[in-house]
mmCIF file of C-alpha atoms in Angstrom:
data_model
loop_
_atom_site.group_PDB
_atom_site.id
_atom_site.type_symbol
_atom_site.label_atom_id
_atom_site.label_comp_id
_atom_site.label_asym_id
_atom_site.label_seq_id
_atom_site.Cartn_x
_atom_site.Cartn_y
_atom_site.Cartn_z
ATOM 1 C CA MET N 1 101.375 -132.623 65.189
ATOM 2 C CA GLN N 2 100.723 -130.670 68.355
ATOM 3 C CA ILE N 3 104.291 -129.986 69.431
ATOM 4 C CA HIS N 4 105.506 -128.608 72.724
ATOM 5 C CA PRO N 5 108.150 -125.910 72.076
ATOM 6 C CA ARG N 6 110.891 -127.894 73.828
ATOM 7 C CA ASN N 7 110.340 -130.751 71.383
ATOM 8 C CA LEU N 8 110.435 -128.666 68.213
ATOM 9 C CA PRO N 9 113.903 -129.756 66.956
ATOM 10 C CA LEU N 10 112.972 -133.440 67.165
ATOM 11 C CA ALA N 11 109.588 -132.809 65.617
ATOM 12 C CA LEU N 12 111.199 -131.094 62.645
ATOM 13 C CA LEU N 13 113.476 -134.106 62.171
ATOM 14 C CA CYS N 14 110.556 -136.529 62.258
ATOM 15 C CA ALA N 15 108.708 -134.520 59.640
ATOM 16 C CA ALA N 16 111.892 -134.566 57.557
ATOM 17 C CA LEU N 17 112.027 -138.342 57.869
ATOM 18 C CA LEU N 18 108.621 -138.550 56.227
ATOM 19 C CA SER N 19 109.382 -136.063 53.467
ATOM 20 C CA ALA N 20 112.809 -137.575 52.750
ATOM 21 C CA CYS N 21 111.223 -140.627 51.186
ATOM 22 C CA GLY N 22 109.158 -138.598 48.765
ATOM 23 C CA GLY N 23 105.843 -140.100 49.785
ATOM 24 C CA GLY N 24 107.203 -143.602 49.547
ATOM 25 C CA SER N 25 107.142 -146.128 52.301
ATOM 26 C CA SER N 26 109.815 -147.808 54.230
ATOM 27 C CA GLY N 27 109.192 -150.495 56.730
ATOM 28 C CA GLY N 28 110.068 -153.868 57.975
ATOM 29 C CA SER N 29 109.355 -156.496 60.559
ATOM 30 C CA SER N 30 111.831 -158.636 62.420
ATOM 31 C CA SER N 31 109.087 -161.275 62.555
ATOM 32 C CA THR N 32 108.763 -161.447 58.768
ATOM 33 C CA PRO N 33 109.460 -165.057 57.749
ATOM 34 C CA PRO N 34 112.410 -165.625 55.392
ATOM 35 C CA LEU N 35 111.645 -166.218 51.733
ATOM 36 C CA ALA N 36 111.782 -169.822 50.553
ATOM 37 C CA ALA N 37 114.322 -169.829 47.734
ATOM 38 C CA THR N 38 114.293 -171.859 44.530
ATOM 39 C CA PRO N 39 117.726 -171.326 42.878
ATOM 40 C CA VAL N 40 116.843 -171.889 39.208
ATOM 41 C CA ILE N 41 118.095 -170.000 36.146
ATOM 42 C CA THR N 42 116.922 -171.168 32.740
ATOM 43 C CA SER N 43 117.334 -170.091 29.132
ATOM 44 C CA SER N 44 113.832 -168.588 29.263
ATOM 45 C CA ASN N 45 114.195 -166.511 32.439
ATOM 46 C CA PHE N 46 117.888 -165.574 32.640
ATOM 47 C CA THR N 47 117.391 -161.955 31.513
ATOM 48 C CA SER N 48 114.646 -161.455 34.128
ATOM 49 C CA VAL N 49 116.828 -162.993 36.836
ATOM 50 C CA ALA N 50 119.705 -160.740 35.771
ATOM 51 C CA ALA N 51 117.466 -157.651 35.858
ATOM 52 C CA GLN N 52 116.308 -158.508 39.381
ATOM 53 C CA ALA N 53 119.907 -159.097 40.432
ATOM 54 C CA TRP N 54 120.854 -155.679 39.077
ATOM 55 C CA ALA N 55 117.952 -154.000 40.873
ATOM 56 C CA GLY N 56 118.941 -155.625 44.154
ATOM 57 C CA SER N 57 122.617 -154.800 43.737
ATOM 58 C CA GLU N 58 121.854 -151.102 43.226
ATOM 59 C CA VAL N 59 119.526 -150.546 46.197
ATOM 60 C CA PHE N 60 122.242 -148.465 47.893
ATOM 61 C CA SER N 61 123.338 -146.547 44.811
ATOM 62 C CA SER N 62 123.122 -142.776 44.843
ATOM 63 C CA GLY N 63 123.023 -142.890 41.049
ATOM 64 C CA SER N 64 126.023 -140.579 40.781
ATOM 65 C CA ALA N 65 128.760 -142.981 39.736
ATOM 66 C CA SER N 66 127.371 -146.320 38.651
ATOM 67 C CA GLY N 67 124.214 -144.959 37.095
ATOM 68 C CA GLY N 68 122.207 -147.801 38.563
ATOM 69 C CA GLY N 69 120.107 -145.633 40.830
ATOM 70 C CA ALA N 70 117.817 -144.703 37.958
ATOM 71 C CA SER N 71 116.331 -148.191 38.028
ATOM 72 C CA GLN N 72 115.412 -147.964 41.692
ATOM 73 C CA PRO N 73 112.245 -146.601 43.271
ATOM 74 C CA ILE N 74 114.357 -145.177 46.075
ATOM 75 C CA SER N 75 117.999 -144.923 47.087
ATOM 76 C CA VAL N 76 118.465 -146.070 50.674
ATOM 77 C CA SER N 77 121.812 -144.268 50.977
ATOM 78 C CA ASN N 78 120.401 -140.968 49.744
ATOM 79 C CA GLN N 79 117.509 -141.130 52.198
ATOM 80 C CA VAL N 80 119.781 -141.953 55.139
ATOM 81 C CA ASN N 81 122.112 -139.075 54.228
ATOM 82 C CA ASP N 82 119.119 -136.732 54.099
ATOM 83 C CA ILE N 83 117.894 -137.927 57.494
ATOM 84 C CA LEU N 84 121.395 -137.573 58.954
ATOM 85 C CA GLY N 85 121.627 -133.995 57.688
ATOM 86 C CA LYS N 86 118.281 -133.123 59.272
ATOM 87 C CA ALA N 87 119.384 -134.802 62.500
ATOM 88 C CA GLN N 88 122.555 -132.707 62.628
ATOM 89 C CA SER N 89 120.518 -129.531 62.146
ATOM 90 C CA ALA N 90 118.088 -130.603 64.861
ATOM 91 C CA VAL N 91 120.683 -131.442 67.536
ATOM 92 C CA GLN N 92 122.379 -128.084 67.017
ATOM 93 C CA GLN N 93 119.253 -126.563 68.558
ATOM 94 C CA LEU N 94 119.343 -128.799 71.648
ATOM 95 C CA ASP N 95 120.950 -127.616 74.872
ATOM 96 C CA VAL N 96 120.847 -131.041 76.560
ATOM 97 C CA LEU N 97 122.560 -134.385 75.964
ATOM 98 C CA GLU N 98 119.372 -136.450 76.009
ATOM 99 C CA ARG N 99 115.831 -135.690 74.936
ATOM 100 C CA SER N 100 112.806 -137.791 74.042
ATOM 101 C CA PHE N 101 109.130 -137.082 73.511
ATOM 102 C CA SER N 102 105.855 -138.610 72.403
ATOM 103 C CA GLU N 103 103.281 -136.571 70.521
ATOM 104 C CA SER N 104 100.053 -136.894 68.579
ATOM 105 C CA CYS N 105 100.415 -136.521 64.816
ATOM 106 C CA SER N 106 98.368 -133.967 62.905
ATOM 107 C CA GLY N 107 96.660 -136.576 60.723
ATOM 108 C CA GLY N 108 96.191 -139.120 63.502
ATOM 109 C CA GLY N 109 98.352 -141.613 65.308
ATOM 110 C CA SER N 110 101.382 -140.910 67.481
ATOM 111 C CA LEU N 111 105.113 -140.420 67.185
ATOM 112 C CA THR N 112 108.002 -140.994 69.593
ATOM 113 C CA ALA N 113 111.523 -139.709 69.031
ATOM 114 C CA GLY N 114 114.680 -139.285 71.011
ATOM 115 C CA PHE N 115 118.340 -138.247 70.925
ATOM 116 C CA LYS N 116 121.178 -139.368 73.145
ATOM 117 C CA LEU N 117 124.336 -137.316 72.634
ATOM 118 C CA LEU N 118 127.830 -137.560 74.100
ATOM 119 C CA VAL N 119 128.738 -134.021 73.057
ATOM 120 C CA ALA N 120 126.162 -131.235 73.210
ATOM 121 C CA ARG N 121 124.811 -129.985 69.878
ATOM 122 C CA SER N 122 126.827 -132.522 67.854
ATOM 123 C CA LEU N 123 126.418 -135.991 66.332
ATOM 124 C CA THR N 124 129.744 -137.433 67.481
ATOM 125 C CA PRO N 125 130.561 -141.188 67.683
ATOM 126 C CA GLY N 126 128.261 -142.821 70.197
ATOM 127 C CA ALA N 127 125.312 -140.526 69.527
ATOM 128 C CA LYS N 128 121.987 -142.307 69.033
ATOM 129 C CA LEU N 129 118.711 -141.420 67.343
ATOM 130 C CA ASP N 130 115.436 -143.333 67.566
ATOM 131 C CA VAL N 131 112.266 -142.493 65.665
ATOM 132 C CA SER N 132 109.102 -144.591 65.887
ATOM 133 C CA GLY N 133 105.477 -144.124 65.000
ATOM 134 C CA VAL N 134 102.102 -145.772 65.375
ATOM 135 C CA ASN N 135 99.969 -144.935 62.336
ATOM 136 C CA CYS N 136 101.474 -141.436 62.491
ATOM 137 C CA ASN N 137 100.137 -139.364 59.595
ATOM 138 C CA ILE N 138 101.964 -136.178 58.616
ATOM 139 C CA ASN N 139 101.255 -134.477 55.290
ATOM 140 C CA SER N 140 99.355 -137.565 54.056
ATOM 141 C CA VAL N 141 102.285 -139.901 54.718
ATOM 142 C CA ASN N 142 102.000 -142.648 57.338
ATOM 143 C CA LEU N 143 104.859 -143.683 59.617
ATOM 144 C CA ASP N 144 104.787 -146.958 61.531
ATOM 145 C CA GLY N 145 107.561 -148.839 63.303
ATOM 146 C CA LYS N 146 111.047 -147.756 64.258
ATOM 147 C CA LEU N 147 114.365 -146.562 62.857
ATOM 148 C CA SER N 148 117.418 -146.665 65.116
ATOM 149 C CA LEU N 149 120.583 -144.836 64.054
ATOM 150 C CA GLN N 150 123.894 -144.705 65.892
ATOM 151 C CA ILE N 151 127.069 -142.832 64.968
ATOM 152 C CA ALA N 152 129.890 -145.390 65.023
ATOM 153 C CA GLN N 153 133.627 -144.967 65.600
ATOM 154 C CA GLY N 154 135.978 -144.651 62.623
ATOM 155 C CA SER N 155 137.175 -142.196 60.008
ATOM 156 C CA GLY N 156 134.646 -140.344 57.889
ATOM 157 C CA THR N 157 130.933 -140.880 58.450
ATOM 158 C CA ASN N 158 130.031 -144.177 60.119
ATOM 159 C CA LEU N 159 126.423 -145.163 60.782
ATOM 160 C CA ASP N 160 124.807 -148.262 62.276
ATOM 161 C CA LEU N 161 121.179 -148.616 61.195
ATOM 162 C CA LEU N 162 118.400 -150.911 62.364
ATOM 163 C CA PHE N 163 114.971 -150.939 60.726
ATOM 164 C CA THR N 164 112.317 -152.585 62.910
ATOM 165 C CA ASN N 165 108.722 -152.634 61.640
ATOM 166 C CA LEU N 166 109.406 -149.253 60.002
ATOM 167 C CA SER N 167 106.868 -148.308 57.369
ATOM 168 C CA LEU N 168 106.376 -145.123 55.362
ATOM 169 C CA SER N 169 103.430 -145.104 52.987
ATOM 170 C CA SER N 170 101.418 -142.680 50.886
ATOM 171 C CA SER N 171 98.243 -143.220 48.895
ATOM 172 C CA SER N 172 100.248 -144.556 45.941
ATOM 173 C CA GLU N 173 103.591 -145.926 47.172
ATOM 174 C CA LYS N 174 104.939 -148.129 49.916
ATOM 175 C CA LEU N 175 108.508 -149.145 50.742
ATOM 176 C CA THR N 176 109.330 -151.646 53.475
ATOM 177 C CA LEU N 177 112.793 -152.012 54.999
ATOM 178 C CA ASP N 178 113.573 -154.700 57.544
ATOM 179 C CA GLY N 179 117.010 -155.460 58.909
ATOM 180 C CA ASP N 180 120.377 -153.868 59.512
ATOM 181 C CA ALA N 181 122.974 -151.881 57.605
ATOM 182 C CA LYS N 182 126.265 -150.140 58.277
ATOM 183 C CA ILE N 183 127.291 -147.134 56.198
ATOM 184 C CA ASN N 184 130.814 -145.738 56.000
ATOM 185 C CA GLN N 185 131.693 -142.745 53.854
ATOM 186 C CA ALA N 186 135.240 -141.422 53.633
ATOM 187 C CA ASN N 187 137.506 -140.027 50.931
ATOM 188 C CA GLY N 188 134.787 -140.176 48.298
ATOM 189 C CA LEU N 189 133.972 -143.860 48.884
ATOM 190 C CA ARG N 190 130.669 -144.970 50.410
ATOM 191 C CA THR N 191 130.414 -148.567 51.627
ATOM 192 C CA THR N 192 127.175 -150.130 52.864
ATOM 193 C CA SER N 193 127.215 -153.567 54.440
ATOM 194 C CA GLY N 194 125.044 -155.730 56.638
ATOM 195 C CA ASN N 195 123.841 -159.140 57.706
ATOM 196 C CA ARG N 196 120.312 -158.986 56.330
ATOM 197 C CA LEU N 197 118.123 -156.310 54.792
ATOM 198 C CA ARG N 198 114.765 -156.874 53.140
ATOM 199 C CA LEU N 199 113.190 -154.307 50.828
ATOM 200 C CA VAL N 200 109.619 -154.493 49.557
ATOM 201 C CA PHE N 201 108.358 -151.698 47.303
ATOM 202 C CA SER N 202 104.916 -151.290 45.763
ATOM 203 C CA ARG N 203 103.361 -148.606 43.604
ATOM 204 C CA ASN N 204 99.614 -148.141 43.067
ATOM 205 C CA GLY N 205 98.933 -151.423 44.780
ATOM 206 C CA THR N 206 101.316 -153.393 42.541
ATOM 207 C CA GLN N 207 104.444 -154.901 44.061
ATOM 208 C CA VAL N 208 107.573 -153.774 42.235
ATOM 209 C CA LEU N 209 110.306 -155.374 44.354
ATOM 210 C CA ASP N 210 110.566 -157.937 47.161
ATOM 211 C CA GLN N 211 114.234 -158.602 47.786
ATOM 212 C CA THR N 212 116.447 -159.638 50.677
ATOM 213 C CA LEU N 213 120.196 -158.996 50.760
ATOM 214 C CA SER N 214 122.275 -161.191 53.089
ATOM 215 C CA ASN N 215 125.937 -160.844 54.104
ATOM 216 C CA PHE N 216 126.237 -157.995 51.642
ATOM 217 C CA SER N 217 128.671 -155.216 50.873
ATOM 218 C CA TYR N 218 128.132 -152.409 48.367
ATOM 219 C CA SER N 219 130.749 -149.754 47.629
ATOM 220 C CA GLN N 220 130.431 -146.705 45.422
ATOM 221 C CA ASN N 221 132.680 -143.833 44.451
ATOM 222 C CA THR N 222 130.575 -140.748 45.198
ATOM 223 C CA LEU N 223 132.961 -138.314 43.488
ATOM 224 C CA GLY N 224 131.911 -139.355 39.982
ATOM 225 C CA THR N 225 135.486 -140.157 38.977
ATOM 226 C CA GLY N 226 137.566 -143.312 39.032
ATOM 227 C CA GLU N 227 136.137 -146.664 40.057
ATOM 228 C CA GLY N 228 132.344 -146.848 40.264
ATOM 229 C CA SER N 229 130.354 -149.443 42.222
ATOM 230 C CA ARG N 230 130.952 -152.997 43.452
ATOM 231 C CA VAL N 231 128.699 -155.477 45.262
ATOM 232 C CA THR N 232 129.030 -158.885 46.911
ATOM 233 C CA GLY N 233 126.442 -160.890 48.793
ATOM 234 C CA THR N 234 123.405 -163.126 48.501
ATOM 235 C CA LEU N 235 120.163 -161.805 47.046
ATOM 236 C CA THR N 236 116.793 -163.511 47.413
ATOM 237 C CA SER N 237 114.288 -162.033 44.981
ATOM 238 C CA GLN N 238 110.575 -162.773 44.802
ATOM 239 C CA SER N 239 108.247 -161.898 41.922
ATOM 240 C CA SER N 240 105.000 -163.123 40.405
ATOM 241 C CA SER N 241 106.785 -164.038 37.165
ATOM 242 C CA LEU N 242 109.790 -165.925 38.572
ATOM 243 C CA GLY N 243 108.672 -167.038 41.998
ATOM 244 C CA THR N 244 111.542 -166.941 44.482
ATOM 245 C CA VAL N 245 115.149 -167.072 43.279
ATOM 246 C CA SER N 246 118.217 -167.037 45.509
ATOM 247 C CA MET N 247 121.470 -165.901 43.889
ATOM 248 C CA ASN N 248 124.999 -164.893 44.786
ATOM 249 C CA LEU N 249 126.266 -161.566 43.440
ATOM 250 C CA GLN N 250 129.908 -160.785 42.686
ATOM 251 C CA THR N 251 131.196 -157.717 40.862
ATOM 252 C CA ASN N 252 134.205 -158.712 38.749
ATOM 253 C CA GLN N 253 134.846 -155.243 37.339
ATOM 254 C CA ALA N 254 133.443 -152.091 38.902
ATOM 255 C CA PHE N 255 130.545 -150.422 37.107
ATOM 256 C CA VAL N 256 131.276 -146.915 35.898
ATOM 257 C CA GLY N 257 128.538 -144.633 34.647
ATOM 258 C CA ALA N 258 128.153 -142.594 31.497
ATOM 259 C CA SER N 259 126.607 -139.152 31.120
ATOM 260 C CA ASN N 260 123.186 -140.706 30.425
ATOM 261 C CA GLY N 261 123.165 -142.252 33.915
ATOM 262 C CA ASN N 262 123.718 -145.885 32.870
ATOM 263 C CA PRO N 263 126.978 -147.847 33.257
ATOM 264 C CA GLN N 264 129.233 -147.979 30.210
ATOM 265 C CA SER N 265 131.642 -150.514 31.687
ATOM 266 C CA GLY N 266 131.586 -153.130 34.425
ATOM 267 C CA VAL N 267 130.983 -156.861 34.903
ATOM 268 C CA MET N 268 128.930 -158.770 37.487
ATOM 269 C CA THR N 269 128.483 -162.535 37.890
ATOM 270 C CA VAL N 270 125.194 -163.913 39.208
ATOM 271 C CA THR N 271 125.225 -167.518 40.452
ATOM 272 C CA ALA N 272 122.183 -169.651 41.325
ATOM 273 C CA GLY N 273 122.657 -173.368 41.802
ATOM 274 C CA THR N 274 125.006 -174.594 39.084
ATOM 275 C CA SER N 275 124.064 -171.847 36.605
ATOM 276 C CA THR N 276 125.627 -168.427 36.122
ATOM 277 C CA ILE N 277 124.811 -165.168 34.412
ATOM 278 C CA LYS N 278 127.449 -162.642 33.424
ATOM 279 C CA LEU N 279 126.215 -159.072 33.148
ATOM 280 C CA THR N 280 128.495 -156.792 31.098
ATOM 281 C CA ALA N 281 127.904 -153.058 30.649
ATOM 282 C CA LEU N 282 128.745 -151.820 27.150
ATOM 283 C CA GLU N 283 129.239 -148.440 25.547
ATOM 284 C CA GLY N 284 126.294 -147.072 23.598
ATOM 285 C CA ASN N 285 123.821 -147.451 26.482
ATOM 286 C CA LYS N 286 123.718 -151.255 26.179
ATOM 287 C CA VAL N 287 124.241 -154.301 28.372
ATOM 288 C CA ARG N 288 125.087 -157.894 27.425
ATOM 289 C CA VAL N 289 123.660 -160.813 29.417
ATOM 290 C CA ASP N 290 125.388 -164.215 29.033
ATOM 291 C CA PHE N 291 123.821 -167.428 30.413
ATOM 292 C CA SER N 292 125.803 -170.563 31.259
ATOM 293 C CA ALA N 293 123.699 -173.525 32.390
ATOM 294 C CA ASN N 294 126.675 -175.289 33.979
ATOM 295 C CA GLY N 295 128.434 -172.205 35.266
ATOM 296 C CA ASP N 296 131.478 -172.768 33.089
ATOM 297 C CA ALA N 297 133.024 -171.133 30.023
ATOM 298 C CA THR N 298 130.237 -172.443 27.782
ATOM 299 C CA ILE N 299 127.716 -169.700 26.986
ATOM 300 C CA ASN N 300 124.360 -171.316 26.188
ATOM 301 C CA GLN N 301 122.516 -168.106 25.387
ATOM 302 C CA THR N 302 123.222 -164.384 25.214
ATOM 303 C CA GLN N 303 121.234 -161.182 24.767
ATOM 304 C CA THR N 304 122.302 -157.599 24.194
ATOM 305 C CA LEU N 305 119.743 -155.006 25.264
ATOM 306 C CA THR N 306 119.505 -151.306 25.894
ATOM 307 C CA TRP N 307 119.517 -150.463 29.603
ATOM 308 C CA ASP N 308 115.846 -149.441 29.476
ATOM 309 C CA GLU N 309 114.921 -152.765 27.863
ATOM 310 C CA PHE N 310 117.004 -154.643 30.424
ATOM 311 C CA LYS N 311 115.560 -152.885 33.454
ATOM 312 C CA SER N 312 112.002 -153.523 32.254
ATOM 313 C CA LYS N 313 112.639 -157.281 32.433
ATOM 314 C CA LYS N 314 112.564 -157.350 36.214
#
């Protein structure tokens, strides 16, 4: 990028936004049509449905307490925290309450960014950050679309996020985020909630995930002690093997991680139509998946797998 000196703090933040995602891609479109859901769980696909439910439930995991982050291509919470840290460093160099700029990017395209502060040199409640790009290429990573971030009122760290046509992509990976999320972190507990957030991730041209969370809440103990992670909400997951499946997620017992990074305890119920799946983390790096066709106490089929085997099913 050809940066005017007065815009250097914002330019450094925008470059950090690209590097924070490790060459992945993050983007979304408010015009993206909703996925048409077919809520079907069968005895032949229940482990795959459960694996996709687990992947969707752990999108916000930092991987520190529940251990679920290892199954994800990217942790949304980790990336947002990284961006927030870079933003704080950038605003400390600003001597004004409001600043915006548009620049050409070094590899082509353009980038627009801006801060609006209520207190000079500080991200206090009410502060806003917008970053948007049009085919902006920096260090072989493309940025398109917009991320809006606002510091909200409340104890601890409170963020309101809106992803609008935001896309980060490299030659091998692409992650798309579309929708809204609120993040609160206080006293070692991080809670992420929102109305709708769609995530599409591909690697080497092959789609890995296409999932939409609706009316969701995910909480995680970030201290690595005590209760781990919990999730509630509706997940719509699309794959070539299963088609589109809509399911409700409910953590019955918080997932707590072991030293190998996988949960060693915790229970989650997945409901689609009249069928349910109960996912139970076990000691010894294993997980049990129980399928009930009628969603009652009758277990029609069960499988016990290692976590690696389970995650590969998605």
